[in-house]
Short mmCIF file of C-alpha atoms in Angstrom, two decimals:
data_model
loop_
_atom_site.label_atom_id
_atom_site.label_comp_id
_atom_site.label_asym_id
_atom_site.label_seq_id
_atom_site.Cartn_x
_atom_site.Cartn_y
_atom_site.Cartn_z
CA UNK A 1044 6.40 -69.42 -6.65
CA UNK A 1045 3.90 -69.85 -9.45
CA UNK A 1046 2.59 -66.67 -11.03
CA UNK A 1047 -1.13 -66.14 -10.42
CA UNK A 1048 -3.39 -66.25 -13.41
CA UNK A 1049 -4.63 -63.02 -15.04
CA UNK A 1050 -8.09 -63.19 -13.48
CA UNK A 1051 -6.67 -63.27 -9.96
CA UNK A 1052 -4.34 -60.38 -10.70
CA UNK A 1053 -7.16 -58.29 -12.10
CA UNK A 1054 -9.26 -59.07 -9.08
CA UNK A 1055 -6.59 -57.79 -6.78
CA UNK A 1056 -5.75 -54.75 -8.91
CA UNK A 1057 -9.29 -53.46 -9.38
CA UNK A 1058 -11.02 -52.60 -6.15
CA UNK A 1059 -14.81 -52.70 -5.78
CA UNK A 1060 -16.40 -49.46 -6.92
CA UNK A 1061 -13.49 -48.61 -9.22
CA UNK A 1062 -14.56 -47.38 -12.69
CA UNK A 1063 -12.82 -50.43 -14.26
CA UNK A 1064 -14.97 -52.67 -12.17
CA UNK A 1065 -18.11 -50.97 -13.49
CA UNK A 1066 -17.30 -51.78 -17.08
CA UNK A 1067 -15.87 -48.44 -18.29
CA UNK A 1068 -13.42 -48.78 -21.14
CA UNK A 1069 -10.25 -46.80 -20.27
CA UNK A 1070 -8.51 -44.67 -22.87
CA UNK A 1071 -4.81 -45.04 -22.24
CA UNK A 1072 -2.46 -42.09 -22.36
CA UNK A 1073 0.61 -40.97 -20.39
CA UNK A 1074 0.05 -39.23 -17.11
CA UNK A 1075 1.95 -36.00 -16.55
CA UNK A 1076 4.51 -36.09 -13.84
CA UNK A 1077 2.98 -35.65 -10.41
CA UNK A 1078 -0.67 -35.32 -11.57
CA UNK A 1079 -1.89 -38.92 -11.27
CA UNK A 1080 -0.69 -39.62 -7.76
CA UNK A 1081 -3.42 -40.75 -5.39
CA UNK A 1082 -3.84 -43.19 -2.55
CA UNK A 1083 -5.12 -46.60 -3.72
CA UNK A 1084 -8.51 -47.94 -2.75
CA UNK A 1085 -8.35 -50.10 0.30
CA UNK A 1086 -4.60 -49.89 0.88
CA UNK A 1087 -1.87 -47.56 2.19
CA UNK A 1088 0.57 -45.75 -0.07
CA UNK A 1089 3.76 -47.70 -0.62
CA UNK A 1090 7.10 -46.33 0.39
CA UNK A 1091 8.31 -45.86 -3.20
CA UNK A 1092 5.29 -43.78 -4.21
CA UNK A 1093 7.03 -40.42 -4.71
CA UNK A 1094 6.05 -37.76 -7.20
CA UNK A 1095 5.87 -39.07 -10.71
CA UNK A 1096 4.44 -42.55 -9.69
CA UNK A 1097 0.89 -43.55 -10.22
CA UNK A 1098 -1.42 -44.83 -7.48
CA UNK A 1099 0.22 -47.81 -5.83
CA UNK A 1100 -1.67 -51.06 -5.40
CA UNK A 1101 -0.34 -53.64 -2.96
CA UNK A 1102 1.18 -56.65 -4.65
CA UNK A 1103 1.07 -55.26 -8.18
CA UNK A 1104 4.27 -54.68 -10.19
CA UNK A 1105 5.19 -51.38 -11.82
CA UNK A 1106 3.57 -52.27 -15.12
CA UNK A 1107 -0.05 -52.48 -13.82
CA UNK A 1108 0.70 -49.48 -11.58
CA UNK A 1109 1.52 -47.33 -14.60
CA UNK A 1110 -1.53 -48.74 -16.41
CA UNK A 1111 -3.85 -47.87 -13.52
CA UNK A 1112 -2.27 -44.41 -13.24
CA UNK A 1113 -3.09 -43.69 -16.86
CA UNK A 1114 -6.59 -45.20 -16.52
CA UNK A 1115 -7.50 -43.32 -13.36
CA UNK A 1116 -6.19 -40.03 -14.71
CA UNK A 1117 -8.16 -40.57 -17.92
CA UNK A 1118 -11.35 -41.27 -15.97
CA UNK A 1119 -10.74 -38.20 -13.77
CA UNK A 1120 -10.65 -36.09 -16.91
CA UNK A 1121 -13.47 -37.78 -18.89
CA UNK A 1122 -16.03 -38.77 -16.25
CA UNK A 1123 -18.26 -36.10 -14.67
CA UNK A 1124 -17.76 -35.48 -10.95
CA UNK A 1125 -20.99 -35.71 -8.94
CA UNK A 1126 -23.05 -35.31 -12.07
CA UNK A 1127 -21.53 -31.89 -12.87
CA UNK A 1128 -19.48 -30.61 -15.77
CA UNK A 1129 -15.97 -31.74 -16.53
CA UNK A 1130 -13.42 -30.31 -14.10
CA UNK A 1131 -9.67 -30.22 -14.81
CA UNK A 1132 -7.27 -31.30 -12.14
CA UNK A 1133 -6.29 -28.36 -9.90
CA UNK A 1134 -2.97 -26.77 -10.80
CA UNK A 1135 -0.29 -26.57 -8.13
CA UNK A 1136 0.12 -23.01 -6.79
CA UNK A 1137 3.54 -21.46 -7.35
CA UNK A 1138 5.77 -21.28 -4.31
CA UNK A 1139 5.92 -17.94 -2.52
CA UNK A 1140 7.95 -16.76 0.46
CA UNK A 1141 8.71 -13.53 2.31
CA UNK A 1142 12.38 -12.61 2.29
CA UNK A 1143 13.89 -11.16 5.50
CA UNK A 1144 15.95 -8.91 3.21
CA UNK A 1145 12.82 -6.88 2.48
CA UNK A 1146 13.18 -5.01 5.78
CA UNK A 1147 16.77 -4.00 4.95
CA UNK A 1148 15.67 -2.78 1.51
CA UNK A 1149 12.86 -0.74 3.05
CA UNK A 1150 15.12 0.70 5.76
CA UNK A 1151 17.89 1.77 3.36
CA UNK A 1152 15.43 3.31 0.92
CA UNK A 1153 13.58 5.18 3.67
CA UNK A 1154 16.91 6.47 5.01
CA UNK A 1155 18.21 7.98 1.80
CA UNK A 1156 14.73 9.31 1.00
CA UNK A 1157 14.91 10.98 4.43
CA UNK A 1158 18.24 12.64 3.56
CA UNK A 1159 16.89 13.83 0.22
CA UNK A 1160 13.90 15.49 1.90
CA UNK A 1161 16.29 17.08 4.41
CA UNK A 1162 18.18 18.62 1.47
CA UNK A 1163 14.94 20.06 0.14
CA UNK A 1164 13.91 22.07 3.20
CA UNK A 1165 17.25 22.85 4.90
CA UNK A 1166 17.54 26.27 3.19
CA UNK A 1167 13.93 27.44 3.39
CA UNK A 1168 13.44 26.94 7.11
CA UNK A 1169 16.33 29.37 7.81
CA UNK A 1170 15.89 31.46 4.67
CA UNK A 1171 16.78 34.70 6.45
CA UNK A 1172 20.16 33.22 7.50
CA UNK A 1173 21.10 32.15 3.96
CA UNK A 1174 19.86 35.45 2.53
CA UNK A 1175 22.35 37.27 4.74
CA UNK A 1176 25.20 34.81 4.15
CA UNK A 1177 25.00 34.74 0.34
CA UNK A 1178 23.72 38.32 -0.02
CA UNK A 1179 20.74 37.29 -2.16
CA UNK A 1180 17.01 37.95 -2.07
CA UNK A 1181 14.32 35.77 -0.52
CA UNK A 1182 13.29 34.69 -4.03
CA UNK A 1183 16.74 33.18 -4.63
CA UNK A 1184 16.45 31.11 -1.45
CA UNK A 1185 12.89 30.08 -2.33
CA UNK A 1186 14.20 28.75 -5.63
CA UNK A 1187 16.42 26.36 -3.70
CA UNK A 1188 13.18 24.71 -2.63
CA UNK A 1189 11.19 25.23 -5.84
CA UNK A 1190 13.91 23.60 -7.96
CA UNK A 1191 12.68 20.28 -6.52
CA UNK A 1192 9.24 20.86 -8.02
CA UNK A 1193 10.67 22.29 -11.24
CA UNK A 1194 12.86 19.21 -11.83
CA UNK A 1195 10.08 16.78 -11.01
CA UNK A 1196 7.63 17.85 -13.74
CA UNK A 1197 9.74 17.15 -16.86
CA UNK A 1198 11.85 14.31 -15.42
CA UNK A 1199 9.14 12.13 -13.90
CA UNK A 1200 8.30 10.55 -17.27
CA UNK A 1201 11.84 9.42 -18.18
CA UNK A 1202 12.33 8.33 -14.56
CA UNK A 1203 9.24 6.10 -14.57
CA UNK A 1204 10.22 4.79 -18.01
CA UNK A 1205 13.61 3.85 -16.57
CA UNK A 1206 11.94 2.13 -13.62
CA UNK A 1207 9.66 0.14 -15.94
CA UNK A 1208 12.34 -0.88 -18.42
CA UNK A 1209 15.58 -1.06 -16.40
CA UNK A 1210 14.20 -2.09 -13.04
CA UNK A 1211 14.30 -1.30 -9.37
CA UNK A 1212 18.01 -1.61 -8.59
CA UNK A 1213 19.29 0.85 -11.22
CA UNK A 1214 16.65 3.43 -10.29
CA UNK A 1215 17.51 3.11 -6.60
CA UNK A 1216 21.23 3.50 -7.32
CA UNK A 1217 20.61 6.63 -9.39
CA UNK A 1218 18.52 8.20 -6.64
CA UNK A 1219 21.04 7.44 -3.91
CA UNK A 1220 24.08 8.28 -6.06
CA UNK A 1221 22.81 11.68 -7.22
CA UNK A 1222 21.82 12.48 -3.67
CA UNK A 1223 25.38 11.71 -2.53
CA UNK A 1224 26.93 13.75 -5.36
CA UNK A 1225 24.74 16.77 -4.64
CA UNK A 1226 25.71 16.61 -0.96
CA UNK A 1227 29.43 16.87 -1.77
CA UNK A 1228 28.91 19.70 -4.27
CA UNK A 1229 27.21 21.70 -1.51
CA UNK A 1230 30.28 21.25 0.68
CA UNK A 1231 32.22 23.33 -1.83
CA UNK A 1232 29.73 26.20 -1.74
CA UNK A 1233 30.37 27.63 1.74
CA UNK A 1234 31.67 30.98 0.57
CA UNK A 1235 29.62 34.12 0.21
CA UNK A 1236 30.11 34.44 -3.58
CA UNK A 1237 29.35 30.76 -4.38
CA UNK A 1238 25.56 30.77 -4.33
CA UNK A 1239 25.54 29.25 -7.82
CA UNK A 1240 27.49 26.22 -6.50
CA UNK A 1241 24.97 25.56 -3.76
CA UNK A 1242 22.22 25.89 -6.41
CA UNK A 1243 24.04 23.29 -8.52
CA UNK A 1244 24.25 20.88 -5.58
CA UNK A 1245 20.59 21.43 -4.78
CA UNK A 1246 19.68 20.82 -8.42
CA UNK A 1247 21.46 17.45 -8.34
CA UNK A 1248 19.52 16.53 -5.20
CA UNK A 1249 16.28 17.59 -6.91
CA UNK A 1250 17.01 15.23 -9.82
CA UNK A 1251 17.71 12.46 -7.30
CA UNK A 1252 14.28 13.09 -5.81
CA UNK A 1253 12.65 12.14 -9.13
CA UNK A 1254 14.19 8.66 -8.88
CA UNK A 1255 13.19 8.37 -5.22
CA UNK A 1256 9.53 9.37 -5.05
CA UNK A 1257 8.40 6.74 -7.55
CA UNK A 1258 9.89 3.77 -5.68
CA UNK A 1259 7.69 3.21 -2.57
CA UNK A 1260 4.87 1.42 -4.38
CA UNK A 1261 7.30 -0.66 -6.47
CA UNK A 1262 9.32 -1.72 -3.42
CA UNK A 1263 6.13 -2.62 -1.56
CA UNK A 1264 4.71 -4.74 -4.38
CA UNK A 1265 7.95 -6.51 -5.36
CA UNK A 1266 9.25 -7.29 -1.85
CA UNK A 1267 6.22 -7.49 0.48
CA UNK A 1268 3.29 -9.84 0.92
CA UNK A 1269 -0.34 -8.93 0.12
CA UNK A 1270 -1.13 -8.09 3.76
CA UNK A 1271 1.93 -5.85 4.06
CA UNK A 1272 1.80 -3.82 0.84
CA UNK A 1273 -0.07 -0.73 2.04
CA UNK A 1274 1.85 -0.58 5.32
CA UNK A 1275 5.20 -1.00 3.53
CA UNK A 1276 4.30 1.70 1.02
CA UNK A 1277 3.22 4.07 3.80
CA UNK A 1278 6.46 3.35 5.68
CA UNK A 1279 8.55 4.10 2.58
CA UNK A 1280 6.71 7.40 2.16
CA UNK A 1281 7.18 7.97 5.86
CA UNK A 1282 10.95 8.18 5.35
CA UNK A 1283 10.52 11.20 3.09
CA UNK A 1284 8.16 12.85 5.57
CA UNK A 1285 10.57 12.18 8.41
CA UNK A 1286 13.32 13.83 6.38
CA UNK A 1287 11.20 16.95 6.03
CA UNK A 1288 10.61 16.86 9.79
CA UNK A 1289 14.35 16.64 10.49
CA UNK A 1290 14.90 19.38 7.91
CA UNK A 1291 12.55 21.64 9.86
CA UNK A 1292 14.11 20.81 13.21
CA UNK A 1293 17.91 20.63 12.78
CA UNK A 1294 18.99 23.58 10.57
CA UNK A 1295 17.75 26.28 13.01
CA UNK A 1296 19.71 24.47 15.75
CA UNK A 1297 22.86 23.74 13.72
CA UNK A 1298 22.98 27.13 11.99
CA UNK A 1299 21.74 29.83 14.37
CA UNK A 1300 21.37 33.37 13.11
CA UNK A 1301 24.86 34.84 13.75
CA UNK A 1302 24.99 37.40 10.95
CA UNK A 1303 27.43 39.55 12.93
CA UNK A 1304 30.01 36.70 12.88
CA UNK A 1305 30.42 35.50 9.30
CA UNK A 1306 33.21 33.03 10.09
CA UNK A 1307 31.11 31.29 12.75
CA UNK A 1308 28.16 31.21 10.37
CA UNK A 1309 30.29 29.63 7.63
CA UNK A 1310 31.62 27.05 10.12
CA UNK A 1311 28.08 26.09 11.17
CA UNK A 1312 26.93 25.76 7.55
CA UNK A 1313 30.01 23.61 6.82
CA UNK A 1314 29.13 21.35 9.74
CA UNK A 1315 25.62 20.82 8.41
CA UNK A 1316 26.74 20.23 4.81
CA UNK A 1317 29.61 17.83 5.63
CA UNK A 1318 27.49 15.84 8.08
CA UNK A 1319 24.82 15.37 5.42
CA UNK A 1320 27.44 14.38 2.83
CA UNK A 1321 28.98 11.66 5.03
CA UNK A 1322 25.55 10.18 5.78
CA UNK A 1323 24.59 10.29 2.09
CA UNK A 1324 27.81 8.47 1.15
CA UNK A 1325 27.22 5.73 3.70
CA UNK A 1326 23.66 5.24 2.44
CA UNK A 1327 24.87 5.04 -1.16
CA UNK A 1328 27.23 2.16 -0.31
CA UNK A 1329 24.44 0.42 1.63
CA UNK A 1330 22.19 0.79 -1.41
CA UNK A 1331 24.82 -0.92 -3.57
CA UNK A 1332 25.05 -3.80 -1.08
CA UNK A 1333 21.40 -4.27 -0.08
CA UNK A 1334 19.33 -3.54 -3.17
CA UNK A 1335 18.64 -6.37 -5.60
CA UNK A 1336 16.11 -6.36 -8.40
CA UNK A 1337 13.72 -8.75 -6.64
CA UNK A 1338 13.71 -11.49 -3.98
CA UNK A 1339 14.59 -15.06 -4.89
CA UNK A 1340 10.99 -16.20 -4.42
CA UNK A 1341 7.95 -14.01 -5.12
CA UNK A 1342 6.20 -12.66 -2.00
CA UNK A 1343 2.67 -13.12 -3.37
CA UNK A 1344 0.70 -15.08 -5.97
CA UNK A 1345 0.29 -11.86 -7.97
CA UNK A 1346 4.07 -11.41 -8.24
CA UNK A 1347 4.46 -15.11 -9.08
CA UNK A 1348 1.94 -14.73 -11.90
CA UNK A 1349 3.85 -11.72 -13.22
CA UNK A 1350 7.09 -13.70 -13.24
CA UNK A 1351 5.52 -16.68 -14.98
CA UNK A 1352 3.60 -14.68 -17.58
CA UNK A 1353 5.20 -14.56 -21.03
CA UNK A 1354 6.76 -11.24 -22.04
CA UNK A 1355 4.34 -9.00 -23.88
CA UNK A 1356 4.90 -6.12 -26.20
CA UNK A 1357 5.03 -2.97 -24.09
CA UNK A 1358 4.70 0.65 -25.13
CA UNK A 1359 5.41 3.23 -22.46
CA UNK A 1360 3.87 5.96 -24.60
CA UNK A 1361 0.61 4.04 -25.01
CA UNK A 1362 0.44 3.27 -21.28
CA UNK A 1363 0.81 6.99 -20.44
CA UNK A 1364 -1.83 7.86 -23.05
CA UNK A 1365 -4.21 5.29 -21.55
CA UNK A 1366 -3.67 6.73 -18.09
CA UNK A 1367 -4.57 10.23 -19.20
CA UNK A 1368 -7.73 8.92 -20.85
CA UNK A 1369 -8.78 7.42 -17.51
CA UNK A 1370 -11.03 10.03 -15.88
CA UNK A 1371 -10.71 8.72 -12.27
CA UNK A 1372 -6.92 8.74 -12.62
CA UNK A 1373 -6.92 12.33 -13.94
CA UNK A 1374 -9.15 13.46 -11.06
CA UNK A 1375 -6.84 11.81 -8.56
CA UNK A 1376 -3.80 13.35 -10.27
CA UNK A 1377 -5.24 16.88 -10.12
CA UNK A 1378 -6.59 16.61 -6.57
CA UNK A 1379 -3.41 15.07 -5.19
CA UNK A 1380 -1.38 17.71 -7.05
CA UNK A 1381 -3.34 20.48 -5.33
CA UNK A 1382 -2.79 18.85 -1.94
CA UNK A 1383 0.93 18.38 -2.51
CA UNK A 1384 1.32 21.91 -3.88
CA UNK A 1385 -0.34 23.37 -0.79
CA UNK A 1386 1.98 21.39 1.51
CA UNK A 1387 5.12 22.40 -0.43
CA UNK A 1388 4.03 26.06 -0.46
CA UNK A 1389 3.45 26.16 3.29
CA UNK A 1390 6.75 24.35 3.94
CA UNK A 1391 8.79 26.63 1.66
CA UNK A 1392 7.35 29.86 3.05
CA UNK A 1393 6.90 28.77 6.67
CA UNK A 1394 9.97 30.62 7.96
CA UNK A 1395 8.92 33.83 6.23
CA UNK A 1396 5.31 33.54 7.42
CA UNK A 1397 6.29 32.95 11.05
CA UNK A 1398 8.93 35.70 11.13
CA UNK A 1399 6.43 38.16 9.66
CA UNK A 1400 4.19 37.83 12.73
CA UNK A 1401 6.68 36.50 15.32
CA UNK A 1402 10.08 38.20 14.95
CA UNK A 1403 13.18 36.26 15.97
CA UNK A 1404 11.35 32.90 16.18
CA UNK A 1405 13.47 30.92 13.67
CA UNK A 1406 13.76 27.95 16.03
CA UNK A 1407 10.02 27.90 16.73
CA UNK A 1408 9.34 28.14 12.99
CA UNK A 1409 11.29 24.90 12.61
CA UNK A 1410 9.39 23.34 15.48
CA UNK A 1411 6.07 24.30 13.91
CA UNK A 1412 7.21 22.64 10.69
CA UNK A 1413 8.21 19.59 12.71
CA UNK A 1414 4.76 19.51 14.33
CA UNK A 1415 3.10 19.70 10.93
CA UNK A 1416 5.13 16.85 9.47
CA UNK A 1417 5.00 14.56 12.54
CA UNK A 1418 1.21 14.85 12.58
CA UNK A 1419 1.25 13.89 8.89
CA UNK A 1420 3.52 10.93 9.61
CA UNK A 1421 1.11 9.61 12.22
CA UNK A 1422 -1.71 9.99 9.72
CA UNK A 1423 0.33 8.18 7.07
CA UNK A 1424 0.93 5.15 9.30
CA UNK A 1425 -2.68 5.01 10.47
CA UNK A 1426 -3.96 5.29 6.90
CA UNK A 1427 -1.64 2.48 5.78
CA UNK A 1428 -2.88 0.17 8.52
CA UNK A 1429 -6.49 1.20 7.88
CA UNK A 1430 -6.21 0.53 4.14
CA UNK A 1431 -4.62 -2.88 4.72
CA UNK A 1432 -7.57 -3.76 6.94
CA UNK A 1433 -10.52 -2.22 5.04
CA UNK A 1434 -9.34 -1.57 1.44
CA UNK A 1435 -11.59 1.54 1.42
CA UNK A 1436 -9.29 3.63 -0.77
CA UNK A 1437 -11.79 6.13 -2.14
CA UNK A 1438 -13.51 6.84 1.16
CA UNK A 1439 -10.18 7.27 2.96
CA UNK A 1440 -8.88 9.63 0.27
CA UNK A 1441 -12.01 11.78 0.43
CA UNK A 1442 -11.80 12.00 4.22
CA UNK A 1443 -8.13 13.05 4.09
CA UNK A 1444 -8.94 15.75 1.52
CA UNK A 1445 -11.82 17.15 3.58
CA UNK A 1446 -9.79 17.26 6.80
CA UNK A 1447 -6.83 18.86 4.98
CA UNK A 1448 -9.10 21.59 3.57
CA UNK A 1449 -10.50 22.34 7.02
CA UNK A 1450 -6.99 22.34 8.52
CA UNK A 1451 -5.73 24.78 5.87
CA UNK A 1452 -8.58 27.19 6.60
CA UNK A 1453 -7.96 27.07 10.35
CA UNK A 1454 -4.17 27.56 9.92
CA UNK A 1455 -4.64 30.52 7.55
CA UNK A 1456 -7.08 32.49 9.68
CA UNK A 1457 -5.31 31.97 13.02
CA UNK A 1458 -1.74 32.75 11.90
CA UNK A 1459 -1.83 36.40 12.99
CA UNK A 1460 -3.42 36.02 16.44
CA UNK A 1461 -0.05 36.83 18.12
CA UNK A 1462 -0.17 33.59 20.12
CA UNK A 1463 2.46 31.25 18.72
CA UNK A 1464 1.04 28.29 20.65
CA UNK A 1465 -2.07 28.59 18.47
CA UNK A 1466 0.11 28.20 15.38
CA UNK A 1467 1.56 24.98 16.85
CA UNK A 1468 -1.96 23.59 17.33
CA UNK A 1469 -3.28 24.62 13.94
CA UNK A 1470 -0.08 23.35 12.28
CA UNK A 1471 -0.68 19.96 13.87
CA UNK A 1472 -4.29 19.96 12.65
CA UNK A 1473 -3.13 20.81 9.12
CA UNK A 1474 -0.50 18.06 9.26
#
C-alpha cells in the first residue's frame, strides 16, 4: 500500500481545536514517564497505551505518537489554562494502606502495659498485708509505688531520645523485656527478710514503665490512619488504665489478710507473683514476634511524606530546648503533671485512706479503686472518639480538668461520712 503524503498524515494526526492546528509552535522535549498520557481527541485509547506512552492517535505510528506526547506536554506546561496562571501537572499521591497487623501491635502493647500497671499498684492496695509480711513501715510499702514516679523523671529524656533515634521496635522490646525481668526477680523475694529483692524487682518494672508510657502516640501515628489516630492512642493508654484497675481488684482477692498464718500468706503472694511472671514472659515473646518498626506501606499521607522527606540534621537537645520555650506546651506539662500526681497519690494511699475510716475493708478498697479507674477508662474512650470527630483538643482538655477538680473536692469531703457506698459514688465521679 502506498504511504500517504505528509499533508494527509498531518491532517489525521492533528485534530480540530488542537493547539498545533491553531498555529502554535511546539517546543520539543522528552516527556517524563507516565505524565503525558491522555486520551486522544476524537478517538479511543489504543490497547498498547500503558504508562510511559504518549497520547495515542489512531493510524499513527510510534514516531508521531512520541512527537505529539512531547508537544502536548509542552503546551500543557507553557499555555495558560482558562486564562489563569501556569499550573504544573498534578503529582501522583503516594500509595497508602492500613495494615491488619496494626491491631496485633496495639493489642500486644496494651497487654504488657496492663501488666506493668498491675505491678505498680499490687503492693499499695494491700499495703497493710505487705507491711505485716515483710515487717516494714507503711512508708517502705509506699516507696514500692513511688519508685515508678522517681524512675520516670530522670529516665524519660534518654527513653524518648532512644525512641527518636533507635525506633519503635527496640523501645517496645526494652519495655516488655524489663517488665518480664522484674516479674521474675519478684518471684525470688517471697521471704520475710527479702524486702530489698522485691524493691529491686519493682525498680526494674518502674524502668520498664518509662519505655512504655511514651509509645501510645508513636504507635497510633505510625500504624493507624488519620481517622483512627486519637482512638488508637486512647486505646493504648486504656491498657495501662485497665492494668491499674486489675491491680486494684485482684491482689485483695489473691492475697487476703491472713497475718496469723505466714505460710499461707507466702503461698498466696507466690501465686500472684508467679502468675504475673508467666504472663509477662508470654507477652515478651509476642512482642518479639509482632512488633516491627513500621508497616510496609504508610497508613496516611503524613507518614508517607515523612518517609519520602530527605533526612535532616536532628538535635535532640535543641528539640527539648524548643519545647520548653513553648509556653502552651509548658502550661500543658504543668497542668497534666498536677492531674497525674493527684491520681497517683490517691491510688497509692487509697488502701490507707479507706482503712482509716472503714476498718477491715481491704477488698472494698480495691473495688473503690476499680470503680475509679473503670470510670476513667470510659472517659478515655469517649474522649478519643470525641476528639476524632471534633478535633476540639483545648476545649476537651479544659472540661476534663474542671470535672476532675470538682470530683476531687467531692471525694475529699465525703470520705469520712461512714457510708462506704458514698465513697464508691464519689470515686466514680473522680474517675
